[in-house]
CSV table of C-alpha atoms in Angstrom, one decimal:
chain,number,residue,atom,x,y,z
A,995,UNK,CA,253.8,15.2,26.1
A,996,UNK,CA,253.6,11.4,26.3
A,997,UNK,CA,256.0,9.1,24.4
A,998,UNK,CA,253.7,8.3,21.5
A,999,UNK,CA,252.7,11.9,20.9
A,1000,UNK,CA,256.4,12.9,21.0
A,1001,UNK,CA,257.2,10.2,18.5
A,1002,UNK,CA,254.4,11.4,16.2
A,1003,UNK,CA,255.7,15.0,16.5
A,1004,UNK,CA,259.2,13.8,15.7
A,1005,UNK,CA,258.0,11.8,12.7
A,1006,UNK,CA,256.0,14.7,11.3
A,1007,UNK,CA,259.0,16.9,11.8
A,1008,UNK,CA,261.4,14.5,10.1
A,1009,UNK,CA,259.2,14.1,7.0
A,1010,UNK,CA,258.5,17.8,6.8
A,1011,UNK,CA,262.1,18.7,7.1
A,1012,UNK,CA,263.0,16.3,4.3
A,1013,UNK,CA,260.4,17.7,2.0
A,1014,UNK,CA,261.4,21.4,2.7
A,1015,UNK,CA,264.9,20.4,1.6
A,1016,UNK,CA,263.5,19.1,-1.6
A,1017,UNK,CA,261.3,22.2,-2.1
A,1018,UNK,CA,264.4,24.3,-1.8
A,1019,UNK,CA,266.1,22.3,-4.5
A,1020,UNK,CA,263.0,22.8,-6.8
A,1021,UNK,CA,263.1,26.5,-6.1
A,1022,UNK,CA,266.8,26.6,-6.8
A,1023,UNK,CA,266.1,25.1,-10.3
A,1024,UNK,CA,263.2,27.5,-11.0
A,1025,UNK,CA,265.4,30.4,-9.9
A,1026,UNK,CA,268.3,29.4,-12.2
A,1027,UNK,CA,265.9,28.7,-15.1
A,1028,UNK,CA,264.5,32.2,-14.7
A,1029,UNK,CA,268.0,33.6,-14.5
A,1030,UNK,CA,268.9,31.8,-17.7
A,1031,UNK,CA,265.9,33.2,-19.4
A,1032,UNK,CA,267.0,36.7,-18.2
A,1033,UNK,CA,270.5,36.1,-19.5
A,1034,UNK,CA,269.2,34.9,-22.9
A,1035,UNK,CA,266.9,37.9,-23.2
A,1036,UNK,CA,269.8,40.2,-22.4
A,1037,UNK,CA,271.9,38.7,-25.2
A,1038,UNK,CA,269.0,38.7,-27.6
A,1039,UNK,CA,269.1,41.0,-30.6
A,1040,UNK,CA,265.5,41.8,-30.1
A,1041,UNK,CA,265.9,42.9,-26.5
A,1042,UNK,CA,264.2,46.3,-27.3
A,1043,UNK,CA,261.1,44.5,-28.7
A,1044,UNK,CA,257.8,45.2,-26.8
A,1045,UNK,CA,257.7,41.5,-25.7
A,1046,UNK,CA,261.0,41.9,-24.0
A,1047,UNK,CA,259.6,44.1,-21.3
A,1048,UNK,CA,256.8,41.7,-20.7
A,1049,UNK,CA,259.2,38.8,-20.4
A,1050,UNK,CA,261.4,40.8,-18.0
A,1051,UNK,CA,258.3,41.5,-15.8
A,1052,UNK,CA,257.3,37.9,-15.8
A,1053,UNK,CA,260.8,36.7,-14.9
A,1054,UNK,CA,260.9,39.3,-12.1
A,1055,UNK,CA,257.7,37.9,-10.8
A,1056,UNK,CA,259.0,34.4,-10.9
A,1057,UNK,CA,262.1,35.4,-9.0
A,1058,UNK,CA,260.1,37.3,-6.3
A,1059,UNK,CA,257.9,34.3,-5.8
A,1060,UNK,CA,261.0,32.0,-5.5
A,1061,UNK,CA,262.3,34.3,-2.8
A,1062,UNK,CA,258.9,34.0,-1.0
A,1063,UNK,CA,259.0,30.3,-1.4
A,1064,UNK,CA,262.5,30.0,-0.1
A,1065,UNK,CA,261.6,32.1,3.0
A,1066,UNK,CA,258.6,29.9,3.7
A,1067,UNK,CA,260.5,26.6,3.1
A,1068,UNK,CA,263.3,27.8,5.4
A,1069,UNK,CA,260.9,28.7,8.2
A,1070,UNK,CA,258.9,25.5,7.7
A,1071,UNK,CA,262.1,23.6,8.0
A,1072,UNK,CA,263.0,25.3,11.2
A,1073,UNK,CA,259.5,24.6,12.5
A,1074,UNK,CA,259.9,20.9,11.5
A,1075,UNK,CA,263.0,20.7,13.6
A,1076,UNK,CA,261.2,22.1,16.7
A,1077,UNK,CA,260.6,18.7,18.2
A,1078,UNK,CA,264.3,17.7,17.9
A,1079,UNK,CA,265.5,19.2,21.2
A,1080,UNK,CA,263.2,19.7,24.1
A,1081,UNK,CA,263.7,21.7,26.2
A,1082,UNK,CA,266.0,24.1,24.2
A,1083,UNK,CA,267.2,27.6,24.6
A,1084,UNK,CA,264.9,29.7,22.4
A,1085,UNK,CA,265.3,33.3,21.2
A,1086,UNK,CA,261.8,34.7,21.2
A,1087,UNK,CA,262.8,37.3,18.6
A,1088,UNK,CA,263.4,34.5,16.2
A,1089,UNK,CA,260.6,32.2,17.3
A,1090,UNK,CA,257.9,34.9,17.2
A,1091,UNK,CA,259.2,36.0,13.8
A,1092,UNK,CA,258.8,32.4,12.6
A,1093,UNK,CA,255.4,32.0,14.1
A,1094,UNK,CA,254.3,35.3,12.6
A,1095,UNK,CA,255.4,34.3,9.1
A,1096,UNK,CA,253.9,30.8,9.3
A,1097,UNK,CA,250.6,32.3,10.5
A,1098,UNK,CA,250.4,35.0,7.8
A,1099,UNK,CA,247.9,33.0,5.7
A,1100,UNK,CA,245.4,32.8,8.6
A,1101,UNK,CA,245.8,36.5,9.2
A,1102,UNK,CA,245.5,37.4,5.6
A,1103,UNK,CA,242.2,35.6,5.3
A,1104,UNK,CA,240.9,37.9,8.1
A,1105,UNK,CA,242.6,40.9,6.5
A,1106,UNK,CA,244.7,41.4,9.6
A,1107,UNK,CA,248.5,42.0,9.5
A,1108,UNK,CA,250.8,40.4,12.0
A,1109,UNK,CA,254.0,42.1,13.0
A,1110,UNK,CA,256.7,41.6,15.6
A,1111,UNK,CA,258.9,44.2,17.2
A,1112,UNK,CA,262.2,42.4,17.8
A,1113,UNK,CA,264.6,43.4,20.5
A,1114,UNK,CA,268.2,44.3,19.6
A,1115,UNK,CA,269.4,41.6,22.1
A,1116,UNK,CA,268.3,38.0,22.2
A,1117,UNK,CA,265.3,37.4,24.4
A,1118,UNK,CA,266.0,33.8,25.5
A,1119,UNK,CA,264.0,31.2,27.3
A,1120,UNK,CA,264.7,27.6,28.1
A,1121,UNK,CA,261.6,25.9,27.0
A,1122,UNK,CA,259.9,23.4,24.7
A,1123,UNK,CA,260.0,25.1,21.3
A,1124,UNK,CA,257.0,23.2,19.9
A,1125,UNK,CA,254.8,23.9,22.8
A,1126,UNK,CA,255.8,27.5,22.8
A,1127,UNK,CA,254.8,27.9,19.1
A,1128,UNK,CA,251.5,26.1,19.9
A,1129,UNK,CA,250.9,28.7,22.6
A,1130,UNK,CA,251.7,31.7,20.4
A,1131,UNK,CA,249.8,30.4,17.4
A,1132,UNK,CA,246.8,29.8,19.8
A,1133,UNK,CA,247.1,33.4,21.1
A,1134,UNK,CA,247.1,34.7,17.5
A,1135,UNK,CA,244.2,32.5,16.5
A,1136,UNK,CA,242.1,33.7,19.4
A,1137,UNK,CA,242.9,37.3,18.6
A,1138,UNK,CA,242.1,36.9,14.9
A,1139,UNK,CA,238.6,35.8,15.9
A,1140,UNK,CA,238.1,38.9,18.0
A,1141,UNK,CA,239.8,41.8,16.2
A,1142,UNK,CA,238.2,43.7,13.3
A,1143,UNK,CA,239.6,43.5,9.8
A,1144,UNK,CA,242.2,46.0,8.7
A,1145,UNK,CA,244.3,46.2,11.9
A,1146,UNK,CA,247.7,45.0,12.8
A,1147,UNK,CA,248.5,42.7,15.7
A,1148,UNK,CA,251.9,43.5,17.2
A,1149,UNK,CA,253.9,41.1,19.3
A,1150,UNK,CA,256.7,42.2,21.4
A,1151,UNK,CA,259.1,40.1,23.5
A,1152,UNK,CA,260.9,41.8,26.3
A,1153,UNK,CA,263.4,40.6,28.8
A,1154,UNK,CA,262.4,41.6,32.3
A,1155,UNK,CA,264.6,41.5,35.4
A,1156,UNK,CA,265.0,38.4,37.5
A,1157,UNK,CA,265.0,36.1,34.5
A,1158,UNK,CA,261.5,36.8,33.4
A,1159,UNK,CA,260.4,37.3,29.8
A,1160,UNK,CA,257.2,39.0,28.7
A,1161,UNK,CA,255.4,38.8,25.4
A,1162,UNK,CA,252.8,41.4,24.7
A,1163,UNK,CA,250.1,41.1,22.0
A,1164,UNK,CA,248.6,44.4,21.1
A,1165,UNK,CA,246.6,45.9,18.2
A,1166,UNK,CA,246.3,49.5,17.3
A,1167,UNK,CA,242.9,50.6,16.0
A,1168,UNK,CA,240.9,47.8,17.8
A,1169,UNK,CA,237.9,49.2,19.6
A,1170,UNK,CA,236.2,46.1,20.9
A,1171,UNK,CA,236.3,45.0,24.5
A,1172,UNK,CA,237.9,41.6,24.6
A,1173,UNK,CA,235.6,38.7,25.4
A,1174,UNK,CA,237.9,37.7,28.2
A,1175,UNK,CA,236.7,34.2,29.0
A,1176,UNK,CA,237.0,33.2,25.3
A,1177,UNK,CA,240.4,34.7,25.0
A,1178,UNK,CA,241.7,33.2,28.2
A,1179,UNK,CA,240.0,29.8,28.0
A,1180,UNK,CA,242.6,27.0,27.8
A,1181,UNK,CA,245.6,29.2,27.4
A,1182,UNK,CA,246.8,28.8,31.0
A,1183,UNK,CA,246.5,25.0,30.5
A,1184,UNK,CA,248.6,25.2,27.3
A,1185,UNK,CA,251.2,27.3,29.0
A,1186,UNK,CA,251.4,24.9,31.9
A,1187,UNK,CA,251.9,22.0,29.5
A,1188,UNK,CA,255.2,23.4,28.1
A,1189,UNK,CA,258.0,21.4,29.7
A,1190,UNK,CA,260.1,23.4,32.2
A,1191,UNK,CA,258.0,26.5,31.7
A,1192,UNK,CA,256.2,28.5,34.3
A,1193,UNK,CA,254.2,31.6,33.5
A,1194,UNK,CA,251.1,33.6,33.7
A,1195,UNK,CA,248.6,34.9,31.1
A,1196,UNK,CA,247.3,38.4,31.8
A,1197,UNK,CA,244.4,39.9,29.9
A,1198,UNK,CA,244.1,43.6,29.2
A,1199,UNK,CA,241.9,46.2,27.5
A,1200,UNK,CA,242.6,47.0,23.9
A,1201,UNK,CA,245.0,47.9,22.5
A,1202,UNK,CA,246.9,45.5,24.9
A,1203,UNK,CA,245.0,42.3,24.6
A,1204,UNK,CA,247.2,39.8,26.1
A,1205,UNK,CA,250.4,39.5,28.0
A,1206,UNK,CA,252.3,36.3,28.7
A,1207,UNK,CA,254.9,36.5,31.4
A,1208,UNK,CA,257.3,33.5,31.6
A,1209,UNK,CA,258.8,33.2,35.0
B,824,UNK,CA,288.1,34.6,-16.0
B,825,UNK,CA,288.4,32.9,-19.4
B,826,UNK,CA,291.5,31.2,-18.0
B,827,UNK,CA,289.5,29.3,-15.4
B,828,UNK,CA,287.7,26.1,-15.6
B,829,UNK,CA,285.0,25.3,-13.1
B,830,UNK,CA,283.6,22.0,-12.2
B,831,UNK,CA,280.0,22.1,-10.7
B,832,UNK,CA,279.0,19.0,-8.7
B,833,UNK,CA,275.4,18.5,-7.7
B,834,UNK,CA,273.0,15.5,-8.0
B,835,UNK,CA,270.2,17.8,-9.2
B,836,UNK,CA,271.0,17.7,-12.9
B,837,UNK,CA,268.6,20.5,-14.0
B,838,UNK,CA,270.1,22.8,-11.4
B,839,UNK,CA,273.7,22.1,-12.3
B,840,UNK,CA,273.2,22.2,-16.0
B,841,UNK,CA,271.3,25.5,-15.9
B,842,UNK,CA,273.8,27.0,-13.7
B,843,UNK,CA,276.6,25.8,-15.9
B,844,UNK,CA,274.9,27.3,-18.9
B,845,UNK,CA,274.7,30.7,-17.1
B,846,UNK,CA,278.4,30.6,-16.2
B,847,UNK,CA,279.3,29.6,-19.7
B,848,UNK,CA,277.3,32.6,-21.0
B,849,UNK,CA,279.5,34.8,-18.8
B,850,UNK,CA,282.6,33.4,-20.3
B,851,UNK,CA,283.5,31.0,-17.5
B,852,UNK,CA,284.1,27.5,-19.0
B,853,UNK,CA,282.1,25.2,-16.7
B,854,UNK,CA,281.7,21.4,-16.7
B,855,UNK,CA,279.3,19.4,-14.6
B,856,UNK,CA,279.1,16.2,-12.6
B,857,UNK,CA,276.1,14.7,-10.9
B,858,UNK,CA,277.9,12.1,-8.7
B,859,UNK,CA,280.9,12.2,-6.5
B,860,UNK,CA,282.6,9.4,-8.5
B,861,UNK,CA,282.1,11.3,-11.8
B,862,UNK,CA,283.5,14.5,-10.2
B,863,UNK,CA,286.7,12.7,-9.1
B,864,UNK,CA,287.1,11.2,-12.6
B,865,UNK,CA,286.7,14.6,-14.3
B,866,UNK,CA,289.1,16.3,-11.9
B,867,UNK,CA,291.7,13.6,-12.5
B,868,UNK,CA,291.3,13.9,-16.3
B,869,UNK,CA,291.3,17.7,-16.6
B,870,UNK,CA,291.9,19.6,-13.4
B,871,UNK,CA,289.7,22.7,-13.0
B,872,UNK,CA,290.7,25.8,-11.2
B,873,UNK,CA,287.9,25.4,-8.7
B,874,UNK,CA,285.3,22.8,-7.7
B,875,UNK,CA,281.8,23.9,-6.6
B,876,UNK,CA,280.4,21.0,-4.6
B,877,UNK,CA,277.0,20.2,-3.1
B,878,UNK,CA,277.4,18.9,0.4
B,879,UNK,CA,274.4,16.5,0.3
B,880,UNK,CA,274.5,14.0,-2.4
B,881,UNK,CA,273.4,10.4,-2.6
B,882,UNK,CA,276.1,7.8,-2.9
B,883,UNK,CA,279.5,9.4,-2.4
B,884,UNK,CA,278.7,12.4,-0.2
B,885,UNK,CA,280.0,15.9,-0.8
B,886,UNK,CA,282.2,15.6,2.3
B,887,UNK,CA,283.8,12.4,1.0
B,888,UNK,CA,284.5,14.0,-2.3
B,889,UNK,CA,285.9,17.0,-0.5
B,890,UNK,CA,288.3,14.8,1.5
B,891,UNK,CA,289.5,13.0,-1.6
B,892,UNK,CA,290.1,16.3,-3.4
B,893,UNK,CA,292.0,17.7,-0.4
B,894,UNK,CA,294.2,14.6,-0.3
B,895,UNK,CA,294.8,14.2,-4.1
B,896,UNK,CA,294.4,17.7,-5.4
B,897,UNK,CA,295.2,20.1,-2.5
B,898,UNK,CA,295.8,23.0,-4.9
B,899,UNK,CA,292.2,23.1,-6.2
B,900,UNK,CA,290.0,25.2,-4.0
B,901,UNK,CA,286.5,23.7,-3.1
B,902,UNK,CA,283.5,25.9,-2.6
B,903,UNK,CA,280.6,24.2,-0.9
B,904,UNK,CA,276.9,24.4,-1.9
B,905,UNK,CA,274.7,24.1,1.2
B,906,UNK,CA,271.0,23.9,1.8
B,907,UNK,CA,268.8,23.8,4.8
B,908,UNK,CA,269.3,20.6,6.7
B,909,UNK,CA,273.0,20.5,5.9
B,910,UNK,CA,274.4,23.1,8.2
B,911,UNK,CA,276.4,20.6,10.3
B,912,UNK,CA,277.9,19.0,7.2
B,913,UNK,CA,278.8,22.4,5.9
B,914,UNK,CA,280.5,23.4,9.1
B,915,UNK,CA,282.4,20.1,9.0
B,916,UNK,CA,283.3,20.7,5.4
B,917,UNK,CA,284.8,24.1,6.3
B,918,UNK,CA,286.9,22.4,8.9
B,919,UNK,CA,288.0,19.8,6.3
B,920,UNK,CA,289.4,22.5,4.1
B,921,UNK,CA,286.6,24.0,1.9
B,922,UNK,CA,287.4,27.6,1.1
B,923,UNK,CA,283.9,28.9,1.5
B,924,UNK,CA,280.2,28.0,1.2
B,925,UNK,CA,277.0,29.3,-0.4
B,926,UNK,CA,273.4,28.5,0.4
B,927,UNK,CA,271.1,27.3,-2.3
B,928,UNK,CA,269.2,28.9,-4.1
B,929,UNK,CA,272.2,31.2,-4.8
B,930,UNK,CA,272.9,34.5,-6.4
B,931,UNK,CA,275.0,34.0,-9.5
B,932,UNK,CA,277.0,37.2,-8.9
B,933,UNK,CA,277.8,36.1,-5.4
B,934,UNK,CA,278.9,32.7,-6.7
B,935,UNK,CA,281.2,34.3,-9.2
B,936,UNK,CA,282.6,36.7,-6.6
B,937,UNK,CA,283.4,33.8,-4.2
B,938,UNK,CA,284.9,31.7,-7.0
B,939,UNK,CA,287.0,34.6,-8.1
B,940,UNK,CA,288.3,35.2,-4.6
B,941,UNK,CA,289.1,31.5,-4.1
B,942,UNK,CA,290.9,31.1,-7.4
B,943,UNK,CA,293.0,34.2,-6.9
B,944,UNK,CA,294.0,33.1,-3.4
B,945,UNK,CA,294.8,29.5,-4.4
B,946,UNK,CA,298.5,28.4,-4.8
B,947,UNK,CA,299.5,29.5,-8.3
B,948,UNK,CA,296.1,31.3,-8.5
B,949,UNK,CA,294.9,32.6,-11.8
B,950,UNK,CA,294.5,36.4,-12.1
B,951,UNK,CA,291.2,37.6,-13.4
């Protein structure tokens, strides 16, 4: 990444991180306001009135959406800090979880579910966190164009011997043969662009579509 | 807990006033400050049993307020409110003598639990 691109990424990250902090303040106010409504309702003489149940349901929805918003803001904040330190030691359990959650919308539009099978131990890699996320999001994007609706794409990071790390993308229920040139095109290049990172992309037959091995 | 007085300090006025109202409804007398300077004035005028303090505030920062409280009112425990982006400040705050911290948005029961533990452990702590 050249200096000007790195500066642009750092600028985007700094602004996004600041905004996510403000978003969490907004969500904290909404949460406390919903909590106060709940408290007032609990103290109300009419708490057995039919409207009471509806209010309780609405308050519960608000609180659930606040939790969802907090989770998204937290992950967006972590993403925004990706350009801060490069290279950095990255735990792929955490990074893939973050990528998965931030890509949920793209998957939902295709009616595909994304999931990760984390390992009990950290699966660490010294790499460029931003480039790694670009690589994984690109892998997800390509698979979303190829897999049928209604399936789940699983990602699994595994620590191999001799310092290698493998990430497998597989989907149960997929019948299509992968259009390999489309799937592979440009991914090797993207992998090679990650600072201090060496690896290979291996294509497979469904359900195992793609394996990335970091040397 | 009726024996306590809590001071909530956060520059987000809607947040702090709503939270104070919820604590007051639970029988915990709570006052608020939206700047570090106001917080120090309120503590000097009528010392609370605990201060709940946002780490990141404009003007006098939460950490500056914490240092002043530790120097002038060492008997008052300080609980920090932390958010994303303030992890390092929160860690520093814990080293400077805060008793504990909570991430925003918070769970009110968790806040009350942590305040209760801190007040009970404080020198001359109030029993619930």
